[in-house]
mmCIF file of C-alpha atoms in Angstrom:
data_model
loop_
_atom_site.group_PDB
_atom_site.id
_atom_site.type_symbol
_atom_site.label_atom_id
_atom_site.label_comp_id
_atom_site.label_asym_id
_atom_site.label_seq_id
_atom_site.Cartn_x
_atom_site.Cartn_y
_atom_site.Cartn_z
ATOM 1 C CA UNK A 840 20.095 -10.154 -72.474
ATOM 2 C CA UNK A 841 19.115 -6.474 -72.315
ATOM 3 C CA UNK A 842 16.472 -7.279 -69.696
ATOM 4 C CA UNK A 843 19.091 -9.070 -67.566
ATOM 5 C CA UNK A 844 21.422 -6.128 -67.915
ATOM 6 C CA UNK A 845 18.653 -3.735 -66.811
ATOM 7 C CA UNK A 846 17.831 -5.880 -63.766
ATOM 8 C CA UNK A 847 21.535 -6.161 -62.824
ATOM 9 C CA UNK A 848 21.988 -2.383 -63.055
ATOM 10 C CA UNK A 849 18.888 -1.807 -60.928
ATOM 11 C CA UNK A 850 20.152 -4.234 -58.277
ATOM 12 C CA UNK A 851 23.568 -2.516 -58.170
ATOM 13 C CA UNK A 852 21.935 0.913 -57.805
ATOM 14 C CA UNK A 853 19.583 -0.350 -55.110
ATOM 15 C CA UNK A 854 22.476 -1.896 -53.157
ATOM 16 C CA UNK A 855 24.421 1.355 -53.444
ATOM 17 C CA UNK A 856 21.447 3.291 -52.152
ATOM 18 C CA UNK A 857 21.039 0.872 -49.231
ATOM 19 C CA UNK A 858 24.741 1.170 -48.416
ATOM 20 C CA UNK A 859 24.604 4.979 -48.430
ATOM 21 C CA UNK A 860 21.403 5.016 -46.403
ATOM 22 C CA UNK A 861 22.961 2.627 -43.875
ATOM 23 C CA UNK A 862 26.096 4.797 -43.600
ATOM 24 C CA UNK A 863 24.013 7.929 -43.238
ATOM 25 C CA UNK A 864 21.919 6.348 -40.491
ATOM 26 C CA UNK A 865 25.051 6.193 -38.313
ATOM 27 C CA UNK A 866 24.814 9.968 -37.966
ATOM 28 C CA UNK A 867 22.108 12.483 -37.113
ATOM 29 C CA UNK A 868 20.821 13.970 -40.358
ATOM 30 C CA UNK A 869 19.183 16.962 -38.686
ATOM 31 C CA UNK A 870 20.961 19.680 -36.673
ATOM 32 C CA UNK A 871 21.384 18.970 -33.005
ATOM 33 C CA UNK A 872 21.553 21.566 -30.210
ATOM 34 C CA UNK A 873 25.310 20.984 -30.122
ATOM 35 C CA UNK A 874 25.561 21.923 -33.797
ATOM 36 C CA UNK A 875 24.373 25.466 -33.077
ATOM 37 C CA UNK A 876 27.868 26.390 -31.912
ATOM 38 C CA UNK A 877 28.805 26.577 -35.589
ATOM 39 C CA UNK A 878 26.574 29.601 -36.191
ATOM 40 C CA UNK A 879 28.612 32.795 -36.545
ATOM 41 C CA UNK A 880 27.700 36.062 -34.850
ATOM 42 C CA UNK A 881 25.979 38.341 -37.377
ATOM 43 C CA UNK A 882 28.905 40.756 -37.465
ATOM 44 C CA UNK A 883 32.568 40.475 -36.425
ATOM 45 C CA UNK A 884 33.708 42.228 -33.253
ATOM 46 C CA UNK A 885 35.508 45.557 -33.584
ATOM 47 C CA UNK A 886 37.676 47.551 -31.134
ATOM 48 C CA UNK A 887 36.064 50.386 -29.165
ATOM 49 C CA UNK A 888 38.053 53.040 -31.032
ATOM 50 C CA UNK A 889 37.134 51.696 -34.445
ATOM 51 C CA UNK A 890 33.452 50.805 -34.402
ATOM 52 C CA UNK A 891 32.264 50.471 -38.016
ATOM 53 C CA UNK A 892 30.137 53.065 -39.780
ATOM 54 C CA UNK A 893 29.367 53.814 -43.414
ATOM 55 C CA UNK A 894 32.069 56.475 -43.793
ATOM 56 C CA UNK A 895 34.818 54.265 -42.370
ATOM 57 C CA UNK A 896 33.831 51.290 -44.473
ATOM 58 C CA UNK A 897 33.653 53.379 -47.667
ATOM 59 C CA UNK A 898 37.055 54.953 -47.011
ATOM 60 C CA UNK A 899 38.568 51.538 -46.306
ATOM 61 C CA UNK A 900 37.066 50.166 -49.485
ATOM 62 C CA UNK A 901 38.639 52.984 -51.523
ATOM 63 C CA UNK A 902 42.051 52.408 -49.970
ATOM 64 C CA UNK A 903 41.763 48.622 -50.346
ATOM 65 C CA UNK A 904 41.260 48.936 -54.119
ATOM 66 C CA UNK A 905 43.596 51.888 -54.794
ATOM 67 C CA UNK A 906 46.823 50.808 -56.566
ATOM 68 C CA UNK A 907 48.430 54.151 -55.741
ATOM 69 C CA UNK A 908 49.194 52.730 -52.312
ATOM 70 C CA UNK A 909 52.041 50.731 -53.913
ATOM 71 C CA UNK A 910 55.452 51.981 -55.058
ATOM 72 C CA UNK A 911 54.716 51.375 -58.753
ATOM 73 C CA UNK A 912 51.064 52.426 -58.495
ATOM 74 C CA UNK A 913 50.066 49.082 -59.968
ATOM 75 C CA UNK A 914 49.172 46.958 -56.928
ATOM 76 C CA UNK A 915 46.422 47.323 -54.383
ATOM 77 C CA UNK A 916 45.358 45.153 -51.455
ATOM 78 C CA UNK A 917 42.779 43.716 -53.883
ATOM 79 C CA UNK A 918 45.543 42.503 -56.209
ATOM 80 C CA UNK A 919 46.129 39.636 -53.773
ATOM 81 C CA UNK A 920 42.686 39.652 -52.166
ATOM 82 C CA UNK A 921 40.206 39.933 -54.998
ATOM 83 C CA UNK A 922 36.451 39.261 -54.845
ATOM 84 C CA UNK A 923 36.951 37.442 -58.158
ATOM 85 C CA UNK A 924 38.900 34.691 -56.371
ATOM 86 C CA UNK A 925 37.142 34.352 -53.033
ATOM 87 C CA UNK A 926 39.108 37.353 -51.737
ATOM 88 C CA UNK A 927 42.373 35.600 -52.525
ATOM 89 C CA UNK A 928 44.226 35.583 -55.851
ATOM 90 C CA UNK A 929 43.881 32.129 -57.427
ATOM 91 C CA UNK A 930 47.662 31.624 -57.373
ATOM 92 C CA UNK A 931 49.746 28.960 -55.671
ATOM 93 C CA UNK A 932 51.782 31.627 -53.912
ATOM 94 C CA UNK A 933 51.379 35.391 -54.032
ATOM 95 C CA UNK A 934 53.061 37.821 -56.403
ATOM 96 C CA UNK A 935 54.652 40.942 -54.983
ATOM 97 C CA UNK A 936 56.289 44.072 -56.321
ATOM 98 C CA UNK A 937 57.496 43.718 -59.926
ATOM 99 C CA UNK A 938 55.724 40.320 -60.031
ATOM 100 C CA UNK A 939 58.182 38.791 -57.545
ATOM 101 C CA UNK A 940 57.071 35.247 -56.651
ATOM 102 C CA UNK A 941 56.530 35.088 -52.899
ATOM 103 C CA UNK A 942 56.806 32.044 -50.675
ATOM 104 C CA UNK A 943 53.291 31.860 -49.291
ATOM 105 C CA UNK A 944 49.775 31.873 -50.636
ATOM 106 C CA UNK A 945 47.523 34.894 -50.240
ATOM 107 C CA UNK A 946 45.049 34.034 -47.451
ATOM 108 C CA UNK A 947 41.439 34.969 -47.986
ATOM 109 C CA UNK A 948 40.021 38.099 -46.360
ATOM 110 C CA UNK A 949 36.695 36.259 -45.832
ATOM 111 C CA UNK A 950 35.692 36.277 -42.157
ATOM 112 C CA UNK A 951 39.068 37.587 -41.000
ATOM 113 C CA UNK A 952 37.134 39.913 -38.709
ATOM 114 C CA UNK A 953 36.300 36.906 -36.531
ATOM 115 C CA UNK A 954 39.945 35.837 -36.159
ATOM 116 C CA UNK A 955 41.969 36.529 -33.033
ATOM 117 C CA UNK A 956 45.361 36.421 -34.783
ATOM 118 C CA UNK A 957 46.426 37.107 -38.374
ATOM 119 C CA UNK A 958 48.861 36.113 -41.134
ATOM 120 C CA UNK A 959 50.109 32.565 -41.802
ATOM 121 C CA UNK A 960 52.678 32.951 -39.039
ATOM 122 C CA UNK A 961 50.513 34.968 -36.660
ATOM 123 C CA UNK A 962 52.763 38.005 -36.581
ATOM 124 C CA UNK A 963 49.841 40.427 -36.489
ATOM 125 C CA UNK A 964 47.391 40.506 -33.598
ATOM 126 C CA UNK A 965 44.495 42.455 -35.136
ATOM 127 C CA UNK A 966 43.103 43.544 -38.472
ATOM 128 C CA UNK A 967 44.317 47.035 -37.705
ATOM 129 C CA UNK A 968 47.841 45.670 -37.062
ATOM 130 C CA UNK A 969 47.994 43.817 -40.358
ATOM 131 C CA UNK A 970 46.538 46.493 -42.649
ATOM 132 C CA UNK A 971 49.823 48.321 -43.262
ATOM 133 C CA UNK A 972 51.904 45.159 -43.564
ATOM 134 C CA UNK A 973 51.822 44.749 -47.364
ATOM 135 C CA UNK A 974 52.588 48.448 -47.921
ATOM 136 C CA UNK A 975 55.565 48.277 -45.560
ATOM 137 C CA UNK A 976 56.978 45.088 -47.073
ATOM 138 C CA UNK A 977 59.635 45.624 -49.718
ATOM 139 C CA UNK A 978 58.628 42.288 -51.244
ATOM 140 C CA UNK A 979 54.945 43.207 -51.576
ATOM 141 C CA UNK A 980 53.637 46.711 -52.255
ATOM 142 C CA UNK A 981 57.002 48.274 -51.296
ATOM 143 C CA UNK A 982 55.517 51.709 -50.644
ATOM 144 C CA UNK A 983 57.454 54.793 -49.525
ATOM 145 C CA UNK A 984 55.269 55.644 -46.549
ATOM 146 C CA UNK A 985 56.377 59.258 -46.299
ATOM 147 C CA UNK A 986 55.354 59.760 -49.934
ATOM 148 C CA UNK A 987 52.110 57.898 -49.313
ATOM 149 C CA UNK A 988 50.949 60.120 -46.454
ATOM 150 C CA UNK A 989 52.151 63.289 -48.193
ATOM 151 C CA UNK A 990 49.876 62.376 -51.107
ATOM 152 C CA UNK A 991 46.889 61.347 -48.965
ATOM 153 C CA UNK A 992 47.141 64.603 -47.020
ATOM 154 C CA UNK A 993 47.046 66.670 -50.218
ATOM 155 C CA UNK A 994 44.372 64.671 -52.073
ATOM 156 C CA UNK A 995 41.074 66.618 -51.857
ATOM 157 C CA UNK A 996 39.035 63.399 -52.218
ATOM 158 C CA UNK A 997 40.890 61.555 -49.485
ATOM 159 C CA UNK A 998 40.991 64.602 -47.228
ATOM 160 C CA UNK A 999 37.213 64.706 -47.323
ATOM 161 C CA UNK A 1000 36.817 60.954 -46.867
ATOM 162 C CA UNK A 1001 39.180 60.807 -43.867
ATOM 163 C CA UNK A 1002 37.472 63.807 -42.257
ATOM 164 C CA UNK A 1003 34.076 62.078 -42.515
ATOM 165 C CA UNK A 1004 35.392 58.768 -41.261
ATOM 166 C CA UNK A 1005 37.700 59.964 -38.487
ATOM 167 C CA UNK A 1006 36.873 63.589 -37.650
ATOM 168 C CA UNK A 1007 39.574 65.334 -35.674
ATOM 169 C CA UNK A 1008 42.138 62.577 -36.358
ATOM 170 C CA UNK A 1009 45.222 62.820 -38.543
ATOM 171 C CA UNK A 1010 45.589 61.161 -41.921
ATOM 172 C CA UNK A 1011 48.287 58.707 -40.908
ATOM 173 C CA UNK A 1012 49.108 55.030 -40.484
ATOM 174 C CA UNK A 1013 46.644 54.674 -37.635
ATOM 175 C CA UNK A 1014 43.575 55.983 -39.445
ATOM 176 C CA UNK A 1015 44.552 54.295 -42.703
ATOM 177 C CA UNK A 1016 44.844 50.968 -40.869
ATOM 178 C CA UNK A 1017 41.564 51.467 -39.053
ATOM 179 C CA UNK A 1018 39.676 52.257 -42.241
ATOM 180 C CA UNK A 1019 41.018 49.246 -44.174
ATOM 181 C CA UNK A 1020 40.191 47.016 -41.199
ATOM 182 C CA UNK A 1021 36.671 48.455 -41.112
ATOM 183 C CA UNK A 1022 36.153 47.466 -44.741
ATOM 184 C CA UNK A 1023 37.656 44.002 -44.243
ATOM 185 C CA UNK A 1024 35.185 43.324 -41.431
ATOM 186 C CA UNK A 1025 32.370 43.611 -43.996
ATOM 187 C CA UNK A 1026 33.720 40.648 -46.015
ATOM 188 C CA UNK A 1027 31.620 38.013 -44.270
ATOM 189 C CA UNK A 1028 30.416 34.551 -45.265
ATOM 190 C CA UNK A 1029 27.579 33.288 -43.036
ATOM 191 C CA UNK A 1030 24.740 32.465 -45.438
ATOM 192 C CA UNK A 1031 25.981 29.193 -46.882
ATOM 193 C CA UNK A 1032 23.864 26.030 -47.309
ATOM 194 C CA UNK A 1033 25.435 24.855 -44.050
ATOM 195 C CA UNK A 1034 24.240 27.967 -42.252
ATOM 196 C CA UNK A 1035 20.745 27.588 -43.694
ATOM 197 C CA UNK A 1036 20.729 23.946 -42.577
ATOM 198 C CA UNK A 1037 21.693 25.001 -39.040
ATOM 199 C CA UNK A 1038 18.837 27.492 -39.114
ATOM 200 C CA UNK A 1039 16.376 24.675 -39.836
ATOM 201 C CA UNK A 1040 16.223 24.350 -43.629
ATOM 202 C CA UNK A 1041 16.387 20.563 -43.894
ATOM 203 C CA UNK A 1042 16.846 20.680 -47.655
ATOM 204 C CA UNK A 1043 19.728 23.181 -47.670
ATOM 205 C CA UNK A 1044 22.341 20.400 -47.630
ATOM 206 C CA UNK A 1045 22.271 17.024 -49.342
ATOM 207 C CA UNK A 1046 22.430 13.780 -47.331
ATOM 208 C CA UNK A 1047 26.029 13.384 -48.506
ATOM 209 C CA UNK A 1048 26.939 16.872 -47.258
ATOM 210 C CA UNK A 1049 25.343 16.241 -43.872
ATOM 211 C CA UNK A 1050 27.200 12.949 -43.611
ATOM 212 C CA UNK A 1051 30.359 14.829 -44.584
ATOM 213 C CA UNK A 1052 29.772 17.257 -41.705
ATOM 214 C CA UNK A 1053 29.393 14.363 -39.283
ATOM 215 C CA UNK A 1054 32.604 12.777 -40.569
ATOM 216 C CA UNK A 1055 34.311 16.171 -40.374
ATOM 217 C CA UNK A 1056 33.451 16.538 -36.685
ATOM 218 C CA UNK A 1057 33.841 12.848 -35.707
ATOM 219 C CA UNK A 1058 37.054 12.514 -33.654
ATOM 220 C CA UNK A 1059 37.280 8.877 -34.726
ATOM 221 C CA UNK A 1060 36.934 9.654 -38.443
ATOM 222 C CA UNK A 1061 37.931 12.916 -40.140
ATOM 223 C CA UNK A 1062 38.669 14.732 -36.870
ATOM 224 C CA UNK A 1063 38.904 17.918 -38.955
ATOM 225 C CA UNK A 1064 37.193 19.961 -36.246
ATOM 226 C CA UNK A 1065 40.119 19.404 -33.896
ATOM 227 C CA UNK A 1066 41.761 22.357 -35.708
ATOM 228 C CA UNK A 1067 38.981 23.764 -37.883
ATOM 229 C CA UNK A 1068 36.822 24.610 -34.877
ATOM 230 C CA UNK A 1069 33.463 26.298 -34.481
ATOM 231 C CA UNK A 1070 32.206 28.739 -35.497
ATOM 232 C CA UNK A 1071 34.666 30.034 -38.103
ATOM 233 C CA UNK A 1072 36.334 26.703 -38.865
ATOM 234 C CA UNK A 1073 39.667 27.702 -37.286
ATOM 235 C CA UNK A 1074 41.257 27.337 -33.866
ATOM 236 C CA UNK A 1075 43.424 30.404 -34.555
ATOM 237 C CA UNK A 1076 46.303 28.046 -33.783
ATOM 238 C CA UNK A 1077 49.373 26.782 -35.625
ATOM 239 C CA UNK A 1078 50.191 23.289 -36.817
ATOM 240 C CA UNK A 1079 52.788 21.497 -38.929
ATOM 241 C CA UNK A 1080 50.625 19.361 -41.183
ATOM 242 C CA UNK A 1081 53.481 17.524 -42.931
ATOM 243 C CA UNK A 1082 53.564 19.192 -46.349
ATOM 244 C CA UNK A 1083 56.156 17.787 -48.741
ATOM 245 C CA UNK A 1084 57.722 21.259 -49.082
ATOM 246 C CA UNK A 1085 58.926 21.032 -45.487
ATOM 247 C CA UNK A 1086 61.447 18.381 -46.523
ATOM 248 C CA UNK A 1087 63.164 20.795 -48.909
ATOM 249 C CA UNK A 1088 66.458 22.446 -47.936
ATOM 250 C CA UNK A 1089 65.865 25.539 -45.728
ATOM 251 C CA UNK A 1090 62.096 25.115 -45.472
ATOM 252 C CA UNK A 1091 59.713 27.852 -44.326
ATOM 253 C CA UNK A 1092 59.514 27.385 -40.541
ATOM 254 C CA UNK A 1093 56.307 29.401 -40.195
ATOM 255 C CA UNK A 1094 55.271 30.373 -36.670
ATOM 256 C CA UNK A 1095 58.658 29.266 -35.266
ATOM 257 C CA UNK A 1096 60.309 32.365 -36.790
ATOM 258 C CA UNK A 1097 57.981 34.552 -34.694
ATOM 259 C CA UNK A 1098 57.822 32.378 -31.585
ATOM 260 C CA UNK A 1099 60.863 30.035 -31.424
ATOM 261 C CA UNK A 1100 59.236 27.129 -29.608
ATOM 262 C CA UNK A 1101 60.152 23.648 -30.833
ATOM 263 C CA UNK A 1102 56.534 22.549 -31.227
ATOM 264 C CA UNK A 1103 55.946 25.422 -33.687
ATOM 265 C CA UNK A 1104 58.607 24.459 -36.230
ATOM 266 C CA UNK A 1105 56.973 24.429 -39.641
ATOM 267 C CA UNK A 1106 53.612 25.324 -38.089
ATOM 268 C CA UNK A 1107 51.182 27.607 -39.907
ATOM 269 C CA UNK A 1108 47.871 29.149 -38.939
ATOM 270 C CA UNK A 1109 44.719 27.085 -39.427
ATOM 271 C CA UNK A 1110 42.761 28.883 -42.173
ATOM 272 C CA UNK A 1111 39.009 29.285 -42.127
ATOM 273 C CA UNK A 1112 37.099 26.912 -44.413
ATOM 274 C CA UNK A 1113 34.309 29.382 -45.083
ATOM 275 C CA UNK A 1114 34.047 29.871 -48.893
ATOM 276 C CA UNK A 1115 36.922 27.395 -49.243
ATOM 277 C CA UNK A 1116 35.591 26.152 -52.592
ATOM 278 C CA UNK A 1117 36.414 29.586 -54.052
ATOM 279 C CA UNK A 1118 40.024 29.897 -52.897
ATOM 280 C CA UNK A 1119 42.003 27.133 -54.627
ATOM 281 C CA UNK A 1120 44.850 26.256 -54.594
ATOM 282 C CA UNK A 1121 45.255 25.279 -50.963
ATOM 283 C CA UNK A 1122 47.756 25.224 -48.066
ATOM 284 C CA UNK A 1123 50.245 27.989 -47.314
ATOM 285 C CA UNK A 1124 52.484 26.756 -50.138
ATOM 286 C CA UNK A 1125 49.650 26.332 -52.677
ATOM 287 C CA UNK A 1126 50.562 22.681 -53.193
ATOM 288 C CA UNK A 1127 47.020 21.250 -53.336
ATOM 289 C CA UNK A 1128 44.968 22.083 -56.402
ATOM 290 C CA UNK A 1129 41.661 20.609 -55.252
ATOM 291 C CA UNK A 1130 39.747 19.976 -52.037
ATOM 292 C CA UNK A 1131 40.057 16.237 -52.668
ATOM 293 C CA UNK A 1132 43.843 16.610 -52.728
ATOM 294 C CA UNK A 1133 43.587 18.372 -49.366
ATOM 295 C CA UNK A 1134 41.528 15.560 -47.839
ATOM 296 C CA UNK A 1135 43.849 12.935 -49.332
ATOM 297 C CA UNK A 1136 46.820 14.663 -47.711
ATOM 298 C CA UNK A 1137 45.204 14.446 -44.291
ATOM 299 C CA UNK A 1138 44.007 10.894 -44.934
ATOM 300 C CA UNK A 1139 47.583 9.716 -45.398
ATOM 301 C CA UNK A 1140 48.681 11.566 -42.285
ATOM 302 C CA UNK A 1141 50.871 14.073 -44.132
ATOM 303 C CA UNK A 1142 54.012 13.539 -46.175
ATOM 304 C CA UNK A 1143 56.898 15.026 -44.215
ATOM 305 C CA UNK A 1144 57.194 13.534 -40.765
ATOM 306 C CA UNK A 1145 59.716 16.103 -39.526
ATOM 307 C CA UNK A 1146 58.309 18.222 -36.672
ATOM 308 C CA UNK A 1147 54.861 16.862 -37.495
ATOM 309 C CA UNK A 1148 52.042 18.086 -35.253
ATOM 310 C CA UNK A 1149 50.652 15.344 -32.990
ATOM 311 C CA UNK A 1150 47.171 15.921 -34.431
ATOM 312 C CA UNK A 1151 48.381 14.522 -37.763
ATOM 313 C CA UNK A 1152 47.882 10.784 -38.195
ATOM 314 C CA UNK A 1153 46.483 8.517 -40.971
ATOM 315 C CA UNK A 1154 42.707 8.604 -41.004
ATOM 316 C CA UNK A 1155 41.915 5.470 -43.037
ATOM 317 C CA UNK A 1156 38.873 7.078 -44.620
ATOM 318 C CA UNK A 1157 37.228 5.375 -47.587
ATOM 319 C CA UNK A 1158 36.920 7.138 -50.920
ATOM 320 C CA UNK A 1159 33.217 7.665 -50.288
ATOM 321 C CA UNK A 1160 33.924 9.206 -46.892
ATOM 322 C CA UNK A 1161 36.493 11.568 -48.384
ATOM 323 C CA UNK A 1162 34.029 12.581 -51.094
ATOM 324 C CA UNK A 1163 31.405 13.310 -48.419
ATOM 325 C CA UNK A 1164 33.804 15.603 -46.544
ATOM 326 C CA UNK A 1165 34.616 17.436 -49.776
ATOM 327 C CA UNK A 1166 30.891 17.768 -50.503
ATOM 328 C CA UNK A 1167 30.392 19.241 -47.027
ATOM 329 C CA UNK A 1168 33.163 21.810 -47.525
ATOM 330 C CA UNK A 1169 31.469 22.839 -50.762
ATOM 331 C CA UNK A 1170 28.381 23.586 -48.658
ATOM 332 C CA UNK A 1171 30.319 26.279 -46.786
ATOM 333 C CA UNK A 1172 30.126 28.746 -49.671
ATOM 334 C CA UNK A 1173 27.816 31.719 -49.330
ATOM 335 C CA UNK A 1174 26.162 32.483 -52.676
ATOM 336 C CA UNK A 1175 27.983 35.425 -54.255
ATOM 337 C CA UNK A 1176 26.346 38.844 -54.252
ATOM 338 C CA UNK A 1177 26.960 41.706 -56.676
ATOM 339 C CA UNK A 1178 29.968 43.764 -55.603
ATOM 340 C CA UNK A 1179 30.405 47.398 -56.574
ATOM 341 C CA UNK A 1180 33.924 48.755 -56.917
ATOM 342 C CA UNK A 1181 34.582 52.112 -55.263
ATOM 343 C CA UNK A 1182 35.044 55.387 -57.141
ATOM 344 C CA UNK A 1183 38.584 56.544 -56.355
ATOM 345 C CA UNK A 1184 39.658 60.174 -55.938
ATOM 346 C CA UNK A 1185 41.148 61.402 -59.231
ATOM 347 C CA UNK A 1186 44.226 62.790 -57.516
#
């Protein structure tokens, strides 16, 4: 009886292996020339008047982690964009001043330097544009800007740092924004198993992960790359993906509030998938706890059909295909490196 059981188990495993091998053979398991479009430039682009250098990055890092840039001196940019949580915060939706629960999740800072538009609703055009946003918002850091710049202009440590970073320029919103943006451009993920595979390391990804990539890019299967485009896994566009929260009374209309075009009702910016494994929960409303929940949402073609983007339709993926796509997204994580917090000026 035990021998029969052993043989049966072996047959089942062999059949499973044959099935997986057959499915994998439908796709190229090695990178193709077309796949090279997914390789990111080594560094993000920067405007001519804010080319990065060590002094600018160090100043931006100090400001990014300094809670004194908030009204209660207890919140910094890093409170919502922490290296501990993939440069997000691990929460469904962000917390603002006095722990106020906000309506949207904190997007990751990872690879934002490659983006051409910023924020869930695209209201900021550049990293420099968005840097002051949380300080200006009365729901977020709620900072008195006149008090902020009075302090920065009298702080010996910051006076020295600004002078090194932007000699001859004032300590004001412009230089503060430029320095924070300079630091944010250093938060880059481009050394993941997927990147190593693209560079020719055949063993960097598993067969399941490679198959997941092929399903991800296959217009007749996952079709994920229609929106999560090369090389940063975003089209920098806006889509209503049919989240259940859009059926609630007075839903968040997203991009429509900034650009009142009917096709943008309930549409939110496509986020990068780089380091996505580190930034749960997912979606702008934090409604998906796992990557599998994300893929299941797309597989059913969304929940709310109101103002649904035309890209959204049922995918009819099998469980194994969904698992392969999840496995691929897990291959987009760059191994973490030690991160040193900045030393802040004492006053």
